[in-house]
Amino acid sequence: MSGTEHTASAGAGVNDGAGVSRTERPVGGGVTVRVPAKVNVRLAVGAARPDGFHDLANVFLAVSLFDEVTVTPAATLTVTCEGPGADLVPLDRTNLAARAAELLAARHGISPDVHIHIAKDIPVAGGMAGGSADGAGALLACDTLWGLGSTRAELLDICAELGSDVPFSLVGGAALGTGRGELLTPLTVGGEFHWVFALADGGLSTPAVYGEFDRLTAGRAVPVPEASPALLEALRTGDATALAATLANDLQPAALALRPDLAGTLAAGLAAGALSALVSGSGPTTAFLVKDAGTAEAVAKALIESGTCRAARVAGSPVGGATLL
Ligand code: C5P
């Protein structure tokens, strides 16, 4: 299954000014890993912890929008990126793919001398874990290129160090993330769920959205986060109508406070026939659960025509995690 784009998104070809072409493609001898985006069907957020993170009950579902990360031996660690929004992707050591290569190499006492090329299709800064996907992809690709044979547990440990969503990008499927989202329990999904994602102009900063969550909940008792049995049962039985009734994102009021225009996108998707709508993760991408593939195409078209989003993508779920190509 693969995502379908409904508008021609602005694409690649941007030079970052540091002499690195974002469309430069690796040649031969490389290892490529494909990694999915995610949507949170339940993002329950607890109070801020002393370390600044929030305890979560985060139900992840991997969806069929993918980045491809290719690593090839090089004189030094470099990152290039092509695809929609590539000009927004950092190419320095802050890129999670670069950090993944550095962390893995450091653990094995070797140099992270690779060229990492990211073919990007996951919305950038969109609340769909695109950066996390690139981190997980680079980690698996480097482990393979360098012949390290790390265990799944060793890779997951590095993923958790890279970021809260990175472990899920590695494993895919469906999972409940607790702690700050990095402690995963796999979930059974009994059928295919169909989605439309409305892409917004610009991005939202995840720390800014959590900061707004803290501001909105200040002085109130924030309940211990949990995923409802009804939601887990809807996933287990593959029942889209039941899942639609339980979708919820505690970050949504914060994302809407920072981006009030997203309310119009949510309303447009619901008016077009989506079963349910919510902000994806920290946004600004909005997610629409629909009953079948045909409805997905119709809702995507209606969203574009509503003028409330930049583009709309159709995708299915669940899909597997980081996969060697
Ligand atoms: O883990 P990650 O680096 O992706 O998190 C980015 C930011 O999102 C954190 O610095 C924090 O501000 C916020 N965050 C949080 N609680 C979580 C996950 C992320 O507050 N469970």
Tab-separated table of C-alpha atoms and ligand atoms in Angstrom:
chain	number	residue	atom	x	y	z
A	1	MET	CA	0.000	0.000	0.000
A	2	SER	CA	1.325	3.457	-0.710
A	3	GLY	CA	0.341	7.040	-0.095
A	4	THR	CA	-1.160	9.160	-2.857
A	5	GLU	CA	-0.439	12.855	-3.167
A	6	HIS	CA	-3.202	15.182	-4.188
A	7	THR	CA	-1.248	18.275	-5.013
A	8	ALA	CA	2.164	18.875	-6.443
A	9	SER	CA	4.110	19.814	-3.335
A	10	ALA	CA	7.054	22.151	-3.643
A	11	GLY	CA	10.009	19.865	-3.922
A	12	ALA	CA	13.690	19.340	-3.947
A	13	GLY	CA	16.568	21.138	-5.535
A	14	VAL	CA	17.467	23.494	-2.740
A	15	ASN	CA	21.083	24.176	-1.918
A	16	ASP	CA	21.657	24.704	1.783
A	17	GLY	CA	24.334	27.325	1.247
A	18	ALA	CA	27.016	25.099	2.711
A	19	GLY	CA	27.831	23.553	-0.633
A	20	VAL	CA	25.674	20.494	-0.061
A	21	SER	CA	23.000	19.822	-2.624
A	22	ARG	CA	19.789	18.561	-1.119
A	23	THR	CA	19.148	16.521	-4.255
A	24	GLU	CA	22.552	14.855	-4.347
A	25	ARG	CA	21.942	11.128	-4.585
A	26	PRO	CA	24.234	8.477	-3.207
A	27	VAL	CA	25.899	6.224	-5.774
A	28	GLY	CA	26.372	2.479	-5.257
A	29	GLY	CA	27.571	0.494	-2.257
A	30	GLY	CA	24.914	1.870	0.041
A	31	VAL	CA	22.277	0.444	2.347
A	32	THR	CA	18.723	1.783	2.105
A	33	VAL	CA	16.066	1.550	4.797
A	34	ARG	CA	12.402	2.517	4.375
A	35	VAL	CA	10.673	3.950	7.461
A	36	PRO	CA	6.989	4.842	8.012
A	37	ALA	CA	5.251	7.878	9.441
A	38	LYS	CA	2.972	7.517	12.465
A	39	VAL	CA	-0.333	8.812	13.670
A	40	ASN	CA	-1.314	8.819	17.347
A	41	VAL	CA	-4.807	7.404	17.705
A	42	ARG	CA	-4.687	8.241	21.410
A	43	LEU	CA	-2.208	10.709	22.817
A	44	ALA	CA	-2.916	10.954	26.555
A	45	VAL	CA	-0.582	13.452	28.223
A	46	GLY	CA	0.136	13.608	31.947
A	47	ALA	CA	1.621	16.416	34.004
A	48	ALA	CA	5.140	17.694	33.301
A	49	ARG	CA	7.836	15.592	35.003
A	50	PRO	CA	10.858	16.994	36.826
A	51	ASP	CA	12.973	16.261	33.703
A	52	GLY	CA	10.653	18.427	31.591
A	53	PHE	CA	9.119	15.515	29.680
A	54	HIS	CA	5.525	14.363	30.117
A	55	ASP	CA	4.381	10.852	30.961
A	56	LEU	CA	2.269	9.558	28.104
A	57	ALA	CA	-0.139	6.840	27.122
A	58	ASN	CA	0.616	7.124	23.439
A	59	VAL	CA	-1.073	4.731	21.030
A	60	PHE	CA	0.991	4.770	17.835
A	61	LEU	CA	-0.116	3.449	14.461
A	62	ALA	CA	2.386	3.305	11.580
A	63	VAL	CA	0.918	4.629	8.308
A	64	SER	CA	1.949	4.183	4.677
A	65	LEU	CA	3.865	7.413	4.123
A	66	PHE	CA	7.576	6.626	4.012
A	67	ASP	CA	11.013	8.195	4.073
A	68	GLU	CA	13.941	6.271	2.589
A	69	VAL	CA	17.323	6.643	4.238
A	70	THR	CA	20.442	5.532	2.345
A	71	VAL	CA	23.899	5.386	3.916
A	72	THR	CA	27.103	5.004	1.908
A	73	PRO	CA	30.743	5.018	3.050
A	74	ALA	CA	32.208	8.553	2.871
A	75	ALA	CA	35.224	10.522	4.024
A	76	THR	CA	33.182	12.237	6.703
A	77	LEU	CA	29.624	12.332	8.073
A	78	THR	CA	27.357	14.278	5.709
A	79	VAL	CA	23.590	14.513	5.270
A	80	THR	CA	21.607	15.346	2.138
A	81	CYS	CA	17.859	15.448	1.683
A	82	GLU	CA	15.426	15.560	-1.222
A	83	GLY	CA	11.646	15.724	-1.431
A	84	PRO	CA	8.788	17.974	-0.261
A	85	GLY	CA	9.968	20.269	2.536
A	86	ALA	CA	13.628	19.206	2.145
A	87	ASP	CA	14.693	22.824	2.553
A	88	LEU	CA	13.348	22.726	6.138
A	89	VAL	CA	15.394	19.667	7.135
A	90	PRO	CA	18.603	20.448	9.076
A	91	LEU	CA	21.675	18.922	7.413
A	92	ASP	CA	24.002	19.363	10.375
A	93	ARG	CA	24.630	17.163	13.404
A	94	THR	CA	21.234	18.094	14.876
A	95	ASN	CA	19.570	15.884	12.258
A	96	LEU	CA	18.424	12.740	14.082
A	97	ALA	CA	19.853	10.586	11.268
A	98	ALA	CA	23.312	12.094	11.827
A	99	ARG	CA	22.947	11.705	15.587
A	100	ALA	CA	21.948	8.061	15.122
A	101	ALA	CA	25.111	7.375	13.100
A	102	GLU	CA	27.245	9.171	15.700
A	103	LEU	CA	25.695	7.354	18.678
A	104	LEU	CA	26.006	3.923	17.073
A	105	ALA	CA	29.601	4.567	15.983
A	106	ALA	CA	30.551	5.881	19.444
A	107	ARG	CA	29.207	2.722	21.094
A	108	HIS	CA	31.466	0.635	18.868
A	109	GLY	CA	34.516	2.920	18.930
A	110	ILE	CA	34.433	3.597	15.195
A	111	SER	CA	34.102	6.763	13.093
A	112	PRO	CA	30.661	7.668	11.728
A	113	ASP	CA	32.031	8.274	8.248
A	114	VAL	CA	28.944	7.935	6.072
A	115	HIS	CA	26.943	9.955	3.645
A	116	ILE	CA	23.295	9.835	4.754
A	117	HIS	CA	20.782	10.599	2.036
A	118	ILE	CA	17.145	11.111	3.025
A	119	ALA	CA	14.455	10.773	0.356
A	120	LYS	CA	11.684	12.527	2.218
A	121	ASP	CA	7.984	11.901	1.792
A	122	ILE	CA	6.811	12.259	5.416
A	123	PRO	CA	5.623	15.831	6.129
A	124	VAL	CA	8.448	17.839	7.736
A	125	ALA	CA	7.745	19.183	11.266
A	126	GLY	CA	4.199	17.876	10.819
A	127	GLY	CA	3.582	15.764	13.911
A	128	MET	CA	4.072	12.500	12.001
A	129	ALA	CA	7.518	11.587	13.370
A	130	GLY	CA	9.418	12.257	10.145
A	131	GLY	CA	12.623	13.215	11.956
A	132	SER	CA	12.275	10.190	14.224
A	133	ALA	CA	11.780	7.970	11.175
A	134	ASP	CA	15.052	9.237	9.696
A	135	GLY	CA	16.844	8.542	12.997
A	136	ALA	CA	15.554	4.967	13.154
A	137	GLY	CA	16.283	4.437	9.455
A	138	ALA	CA	19.856	5.720	9.671
A	139	LEU	CA	20.467	3.585	12.742
A	140	LEU	CA	19.387	0.348	11.047
A	141	ALA	CA	21.175	1.289	7.811
A	142	CYS	CA	24.484	2.086	9.572
A	143	ASP	CA	24.264	-1.054	11.698
A	144	THR	CA	23.902	-3.060	8.485
A	145	LEU	CA	26.566	-1.151	6.505
A	146	TRP	CA	29.090	-1.503	9.330
A	147	GLY	CA	28.197	-5.186	9.923
A	148	LEU	CA	27.645	-4.609	13.637
A	149	GLY	CA	24.751	-7.039	14.079
A	150	SER	CA	23.240	-5.102	16.997
A	151	THR	CA	20.339	-6.804	18.722
A	152	ARG	CA	16.869	-5.289	18.521
A	153	ALA	CA	17.192	-4.353	22.220
A	154	GLU	CA	20.491	-2.527	21.567
A	155	LEU	CA	18.955	-0.601	18.654
A	156	LEU	CA	15.864	0.281	20.720
A	157	ASP	CA	18.105	1.587	23.483
A	158	ILE	CA	19.822	3.983	21.071
A	159	CYS	CA	16.432	4.943	19.588
A	160	ALA	CA	15.170	5.942	23.057
A	161	GLU	CA	18.259	8.110	23.529
A	162	LEU	CA	17.581	9.813	20.177
A	163	GLY	CA	13.979	10.774	20.980
A	164	SER	CA	10.671	9.674	22.445
A	165	ASP	CA	9.112	8.625	19.109
A	166	VAL	CA	12.192	6.965	17.580
A	167	PRO	CA	11.688	3.468	19.069
A	168	PHE	CA	8.248	3.262	17.474
A	169	SER	CA	9.652	4.297	14.086
A	170	LEU	CA	11.939	1.263	14.277
A	171	VAL	CA	9.233	-1.273	15.191
A	172	GLY	CA	6.153	0.119	13.364
A	173	GLY	CA	2.803	-1.670	13.377
A	174	ALA	CA	0.831	-0.502	16.393
A	175	ALA	CA	2.058	-0.011	19.928
A	176	LEU	CA	1.268	1.616	23.244
A	177	GLY	CA	4.084	3.955	24.269
A	178	THR	CA	4.399	4.734	27.976
A	179	GLY	CA	7.032	6.639	29.949
A	180	ARG	CA	7.794	9.590	27.654
A	181	GLY	CA	6.532	7.391	24.802
A	182	GLU	CA	9.661	5.283	24.377
A	183	LEU	CA	8.570	2.191	26.347
A	184	LEU	CA	6.635	0.147	23.814
A	185	THR	CA	4.053	-2.602	24.150
A	186	PRO	CA	3.036	-4.033	20.747
A	187	LEU	CA	-0.701	-3.968	20.007
A	188	THR	CA	-2.730	-6.290	17.806
A	189	VAL	CA	-4.629	-4.691	14.925
A	190	GLY	CA	-7.419	-6.737	13.359
A	191	GLY	CA	-7.845	-4.912	10.054
A	192	GLU	CA	-6.748	-2.085	7.806
A	193	PHE	CA	-7.588	1.500	8.751
A	194	HIS	CA	-7.801	4.189	6.058
A	195	TRP	CA	-6.601	7.748	6.630
A	196	VAL	CA	-6.381	11.129	4.989
A	197	PHE	CA	-3.728	13.563	6.196
A	198	ALA	CA	-4.128	17.283	5.545
A	199	LEU	CA	-0.755	19.016	5.321
A	200	ALA	CA	-0.542	22.547	6.675
A	201	ASP	CA	1.739	25.389	5.714
A	202	GLY	CA	4.673	25.701	8.088
A	203	GLY	CA	5.427	23.427	11.029
A	204	LEU	CA	4.813	23.343	14.763
A	205	SER	CA	7.593	22.917	17.313
A	206	THR	CA	6.924	19.924	19.566
A	207	PRO	CA	8.423	21.624	22.680
A	208	ALA	CA	6.275	24.713	21.958
A	209	VAL	CA	3.108	22.594	21.808
A	210	TYR	CA	3.978	20.804	25.069
A	211	GLY	CA	4.739	24.236	26.571
A	212	GLU	CA	1.297	25.450	25.529
A	213	PHE	CA	-0.220	22.260	27.026
A	214	ASP	CA	1.468	23.168	30.352
A	215	ARG	CA	0.125	26.717	30.125
A	216	LEU	CA	-3.438	25.538	29.372
A	217	THR	CA	-3.401	22.968	32.207
A	218	ALA	CA	-1.620	25.158	34.792
A	219	GLY	CA	-3.306	25.042	38.201
A	220	ARG	CA	-5.368	21.994	37.235
A	221	ALA	CA	-4.897	18.351	38.223
A	222	VAL	CA	-3.810	16.534	35.064
A	223	PRO	CA	-5.093	12.924	35.135
A	224	VAL	CA	-2.694	9.988	34.877
A	225	PRO	CA	-2.563	9.214	31.134
A	226	GLU	CA	-4.162	5.989	29.974
A	227	ALA	CA	-5.464	4.372	26.792
A	228	SER	CA	-9.097	3.279	27.086
A	229	PRO	CA	-10.021	-0.411	26.775
A	230	ALA	CA	-12.564	0.638	24.113
A	231	LEU	CA	-9.791	2.046	21.908
A	232	LEU	CA	-7.600	-1.030	22.260
A	233	GLU	CA	-10.625	-3.232	21.471
A	234	ALA	CA	-11.416	-1.151	18.351
A	235	LEU	CA	-7.843	-1.680	17.124
A	236	ARG	CA	-7.962	-5.394	17.944
A	237	THR	CA	-11.188	-5.908	16.007
A	238	GLY	CA	-10.280	-3.557	13.135
A	239	ASP	CA	-13.518	-1.609	13.671
A	240	ALA	CA	-13.067	1.872	12.136
A	241	THR	CA	-16.361	3.257	13.475
A	242	ALA	CA	-15.490	2.170	17.019
A	243	LEU	CA	-11.957	3.556	16.652
A	244	ALA	CA	-13.373	6.851	15.392
A	245	ALA	CA	-15.417	7.189	18.594
A	246	THR	CA	-12.314	6.882	20.754
A	247	LEU	CA	-9.680	8.926	18.843
A	248	ALA	CA	-8.301	11.681	21.080
A	249	ASN	CA	-5.233	13.855	21.339
A	250	ASP	CA	-4.596	15.781	24.578
A	251	LEU	CA	-2.181	18.051	22.659
A	252	GLN	CA	-4.969	19.169	20.314
A	253	PRO	CA	-6.176	22.187	22.368
A	254	ALA	CA	-2.559	23.377	22.581
A	255	ALA	CA	-1.939	22.875	18.849
A	256	LEU	CA	-5.196	24.705	18.029
A	257	ALA	CA	-4.278	27.555	20.374
A	258	LEU	CA	-1.034	27.999	18.406
A	259	ARG	CA	-2.675	27.331	15.022
A	260	PRO	CA	-6.387	28.312	15.210
A	261	ASP	CA	-6.695	27.825	11.430
A	262	LEU	CA	-6.486	24.043	11.920
A	263	ALA	CA	-10.040	24.052	13.310
A	264	GLY	CA	-11.257	24.898	9.802
A	265	THR	CA	-9.328	21.957	8.336
A	266	LEU	CA	-10.809	19.556	10.907
A	267	ALA	CA	-14.313	20.843	10.157
A	268	ALA	CA	-13.808	20.546	6.381
A	269	GLY	CA	-12.728	16.898	6.642
A	270	LEU	CA	-15.662	16.005	8.878
A	271	ALA	CA	-18.087	17.769	6.531
A	272	ALA	CA	-16.615	15.727	3.655
A	273	GLY	CA	-17.467	12.437	5.361
A	274	ALA	CA	-14.564	11.507	7.644
A	275	LEU	CA	-15.585	9.330	10.590
A	276	SER	CA	-13.402	11.360	12.925
A	277	ALA	CA	-10.691	14.003	12.807
A	278	LEU	CA	-7.815	15.034	15.046
A	279	VAL	CA	-4.526	16.859	15.077
A	280	SER	CA	-1.688	14.411	14.393
A	281	GLY	CA	0.695	14.381	17.354
A	282	SER	CA	1.875	17.943	17.981
A	283	GLY	CA	0.575	19.027	14.540
A	284	PRO	CA	0.080	20.917	12.334
A	285	THR	CA	-0.850	17.922	10.151
A	286	THR	CA	-4.476	16.883	10.725
A	287	ALA	CA	-5.604	13.263	10.455
A	288	PHE	CA	-8.964	11.964	9.233
A	289	LEU	CA	-10.097	8.392	9.790
A	290	VAL	CA	-12.387	7.239	6.957
A	291	LYS	CA	-14.343	4.051	6.349
A	292	ASP	CA	-12.653	2.856	3.149
A	293	ALA	CA	-10.151	3.701	0.409
A	294	GLY	CA	-12.798	5.251	-1.864
A	295	THR	CA	-13.947	7.617	0.871
A	296	ALA	CA	-10.311	8.520	1.525
A	297	GLU	CA	-9.896	9.733	-2.064
A	298	ALA	CA	-13.137	11.748	-1.858
A	299	VAL	CA	-12.246	13.348	1.496
A	300	ALA	CA	-8.742	14.216	0.245
A	301	LYS	CA	-10.226	15.912	-2.810
A	302	ALA	CA	-12.763	17.822	-0.691
A	303	LEU	CA	-10.045	18.970	1.722
A	304	ILE	CA	-7.993	20.384	-1.152
A	305	GLU	CA	-11.058	22.107	-2.611
A	306	SER	CA	-11.905	23.586	0.812
A	307	GLY	CA	-8.709	25.639	0.652
A	308	THR	CA	-7.999	24.842	4.324
A	309	CYS	CA	-4.781	22.884	3.721
A	310	ARG	CA	-1.689	22.836	1.525
A	311	ALA	CA	-2.026	19.246	0.338
A	312	ALA	CA	-3.792	16.027	1.282
A	313	ARG	CA	-2.328	12.530	1.425
A	314	VAL	CA	-4.114	9.207	1.536
A	315	ALA	CA	-2.566	6.354	3.537
A	316	GLY	CA	-3.354	3.001	5.123
A	317	SER	CA	-2.383	1.401	8.400
A	318	PRO	CA	-0.849	-0.455	10.032
A	319	VAL	CA	2.440	-0.979	8.172
A	320	GLY	CA	5.734	-2.436	9.355
A	321	GLY	CA	8.582	-0.439	10.853
A	322	ALA	CA	12.070	0.298	9.509
A	323	THR	CA	12.783	-2.156	6.694
A	324	LEU	CA	15.961	-2.858	4.724
A	325	LEU	CA	15.359	-2.494	0.986
B	1	C5P	O1	11.824	13.115	22.832
B	1	C5P	P1	11.877	14.244	21.853
B	1	C5P	O2	13.252	14.808	21.694
B	1	C5P	O3	11.259	13.918	20.538
B	1	C5P	O4	10.985	15.380	22.475
B	1	C5P	C1	10.980	16.666	21.946
B	1	C5P	C2	10.387	17.613	22.980
B	1	C5P	O5	9.003	17.327	23.148
B	1	C5P	C3	10.991	17.492	24.363
B	1	C5P	O6	12.118	18.305	24.495
B	1	C5P	C4	9.842	17.967	25.242
B	1	C5P	O7	9.747	19.375	25.232
B	1	C5P	C5	8.618	17.445	24.502
B	1	C5P	N1	8.157	16.140	25.002
B	1	C5P	C6	7.562	16.069	26.245
B	1	C5P	N2	7.111	14.866	26.722
B	1	C5P	C7	7.231	13.748	25.979
B	1	C5P	C8	7.841	13.799	24.710
B	1	C5P	C9	8.276	15.027	24.237
B	1	C5P	O8	7.421	17.077	26.942
B	1	C5P	N3	6.782	12.605	26.453
